[in-house]
């Protein structure tokens, strides 16, 4: 991710497709601006076993948590933010291990390998294999809505070209034969127009992430 940001800031890319957090950073440093994004948005969730005795995130102190990715808002950072607000900081108060954006995380909780799991809710929505364990699991925390990956262009790109790219992107939906399987794989219904203001609400969550990064031992 750091190499991508560096190359974007140096002007190597005319068009980027990146996570919202990366977009916020390169928008600030390189003037990259959004033109489109996937739909629908998604949320992060924290799951535990129903018989775990864990009823809220306050109960996660001293526990082991399976998470998606240290850079993921839905799969780690939103929970770390909320834990930090109540004085629980990794690694001294809680342990996180990362497994990528994996369907295995709920099973690690179900099998009692980990006390809790944090992941994107659309991982569950798109996977029928979760049905075998969901009756024994419960969600104790849900994040605010997180926008999908963003398409963005260089600030000095010709406006006519920007419009053509944007029109091409927003013409893609689940009924577009050449792209329907790609959208399904990406868990998207369509692509919609966006601009920088479309990420204003996300900036609030992202700024919390940056504010908490140097607190405690995280």
PDB file of N, CA and C in Angstrom, residues 3-5 12 16 18 22 25 44 53 64-65 69 73 96 115 120 123 130 132 139 159 168 173 175 196:
ATOM      1  N   UNK A   3       3.824   1.623  -1.235  1.00  0.00           N
ATOM      2  CA  UNK A   3       4.422   1.782  -2.556  1.00  0.00           C
ATOM      3  C   UNK A   3       3.394   2.326  -3.548  1.00  0.00           C
ATOM      4  N   UNK A   4       2.160   1.838  -3.455  1.00  0.00           N
ATOM      5  CA  UNK A   4       1.095   2.359  -4.325  1.00  0.00           C
ATOM      6  C   UNK A   4       0.891   3.849  -4.086  1.00  0.00           C
ATOM      7  N   UNK A   5       0.795   4.247  -2.824  1.00  0.00           N
ATOM      8  CA  UNK A   5       0.600   5.661  -2.507  1.00  0.00           C
ATOM      9  C   UNK A   5       1.742   6.507  -3.040  1.00  0.00           C
ATOM     10  N   UNK A  12       2.507   8.388 -11.372  1.00  0.00           N
ATOM     11  CA  UNK A  12       2.659   7.217 -12.237  1.00  0.00           C
ATOM     12  C   UNK A  12       1.326   6.766 -12.822  1.00  0.00           C
ATOM     13  N   UNK A  16      -6.858   5.469 -10.942  1.00  0.00           N
ATOM     14  CA  UNK A  16      -6.611   4.508  -9.869  1.00  0.00           C
ATOM     15  C   UNK A  16      -7.940   3.960  -9.371  1.00  0.00           C
ATOM     16  N   UNK A  18      -8.985   2.204  -5.858  1.00  0.00           N
ATOM     17  CA  UNK A  18      -8.327   1.974  -4.592  1.00  0.00           C
ATOM     18  C   UNK A  18      -9.316   2.032  -3.435  1.00  0.00           C
ATOM     19  N   UNK A  22      -7.010   4.730   1.280  1.00  0.00           N
ATOM     20  CA  UNK A  22      -5.902   5.115   0.394  1.00  0.00           C
ATOM     21  C   UNK A  22      -6.275   6.335  -0.432  1.00  0.00           C
ATOM     22  N   UNK A  25      -5.888   9.595   1.487  1.00  0.00           N
ATOM     23  CA  UNK A  25      -4.486   9.993   1.619  1.00  0.00           C
ATOM     24  C   UNK A  25      -3.947  10.589   0.328  1.00  0.00           C
ATOM     25  N   UNK A  44     -18.544  -3.138   8.651  1.00  0.00           N
ATOM     26  CA  UNK A  44     -17.745  -4.115   9.370  1.00  0.00           C
ATOM     27  C   UNK A  44     -18.554  -4.667  10.530  1.00  0.00           C
ATOM     28  N   UNK A  53     -20.029 -15.690  26.559  1.00  0.00           N
ATOM     29  CA  UNK A  53     -20.099 -14.764  27.680  1.00  0.00           C
ATOM     30  C   UNK A  53     -19.701 -13.350  27.321  1.00  0.00           C
ATOM     31  N   UNK A  64      -8.423 -12.813  22.283  1.00  0.00           N
ATOM     32  CA  UNK A  64      -7.746 -12.963  20.991  1.00  0.00           C
ATOM     33  C   UNK A  64      -8.779 -12.787  19.888  1.00  0.00           C
ATOM     34  N   UNK A  65      -8.431 -11.957  18.907  1.00  0.00           N
ATOM     35  CA  UNK A  65      -9.383 -11.599  17.859  1.00  0.00           C
ATOM     36  C   UNK A  65      -8.781 -11.909  16.488  1.00  0.00           C
ATOM     37  N   UNK A  69      -7.423  -7.497   7.997  1.00  0.00           N
ATOM     38  CA  UNK A  69      -6.246  -6.835   7.439  1.00  0.00           C
ATOM     39  C   UNK A  69      -5.938  -5.600   8.278  1.00  0.00           C
ATOM     40  N   UNK A  73     -10.613  -0.862   7.144  1.00  0.00           N
ATOM     41  CA  UNK A  73     -11.536  -0.202   8.063  1.00  0.00           C
ATOM     42  C   UNK A  73     -12.552  -1.219   8.584  1.00  0.00           C
ATOM     43  N   UNK A  96      -4.668  -9.113  18.248  1.00  0.00           N
ATOM     44  CA  UNK A  96      -5.221  -9.280  16.908  1.00  0.00           C
ATOM     45  C   UNK A  96      -4.274 -10.128  16.062  1.00  0.00           C
ATOM     46  N   UNK A 115     -11.543 -15.687  20.230  1.00  0.00           N
ATOM     47  CA  UNK A 115     -12.709 -15.255  21.000  1.00  0.00           C
ATOM     48  C   UNK A 115     -13.678 -14.421  20.176  1.00  0.00           C
ATOM     49  N   UNK A 120     -15.783  -7.876   7.082  1.00  0.00           N
ATOM     50  CA  UNK A 120     -16.811  -7.152   6.345  1.00  0.00           C
ATOM     51  C   UNK A 120     -18.081  -7.990   6.278  1.00  0.00           C
ATOM     52  N   UNK A 123     -18.832 -10.385   3.338  1.00  0.00           N
ATOM     53  CA  UNK A 123     -18.225 -11.714   3.308  1.00  0.00           C
ATOM     54  C   UNK A 123     -19.262 -12.765   3.690  1.00  0.00           C
ATOM     55  N   UNK A 130     -21.377 -20.139   5.330  1.00  0.00           N
ATOM     56  CA  UNK A 130     -21.522 -19.575   6.670  1.00  0.00           C
ATOM     57  C   UNK A 130     -22.758 -20.113   7.391  1.00  0.00           C
ATOM     58  N   UNK A 132     -23.701 -22.913   8.124  1.00  0.00           N
ATOM     59  CA  UNK A 132     -23.463 -24.030   9.036  1.00  0.00           C
ATOM     60  C   UNK A 132     -23.010 -23.593  10.421  1.00  0.00           C
ATOM     61  N   UNK A 139     -23.525 -11.095  16.467  1.00  0.00           N
ATOM     62  CA  UNK A 139     -22.813  -9.853  16.170  1.00  0.00           C
ATOM     63  C   UNK A 139     -22.953  -8.915  17.366  1.00  0.00           C
ATOM     64  N   UNK A 159     -10.679  17.281 -18.993  1.00  0.00           N
ATOM     65  CA  UNK A 159     -12.048  17.116 -18.497  1.00  0.00           C
ATOM     66  C   UNK A 159     -12.915  16.278 -19.441  1.00  0.00           C
ATOM     67  N   UNK A 168     -18.333   5.704 -19.023  1.00  0.00           N
ATOM     68  CA  UNK A 168     -18.074   4.290 -19.287  1.00  0.00           C
ATOM     69  C   UNK A 168     -18.257   3.469 -18.000  1.00  0.00           C
ATOM     70  N   UNK A 173     -23.398  -2.319 -14.990  1.00  0.00           N
ATOM     71  CA  UNK A 173     -24.211  -2.819 -13.884  1.00  0.00           C
ATOM     72  C   UNK A 173     -24.323  -4.331 -14.005  1.00  0.00           C
ATOM     73  N   UNK A 175     -26.450  -6.157 -15.175  1.00  0.00           N
ATOM     74  CA  UNK A 175     -27.057  -6.624 -16.421  1.00  0.00           C
ATOM     75  C   UNK A 175     -26.135  -6.467 -17.624  1.00  0.00           C
ATOM     76  N   UNK A 196     -15.467  14.046  -4.743  1.00  0.00           N
ATOM     77  CA  UNK A 196     -14.758  14.029  -3.466  1.00  0.00           C
ATOM     78  C   UNK A 196     -15.700  14.167  -2.278  1.00  0.00           C
TER      79      UNK A 196
END
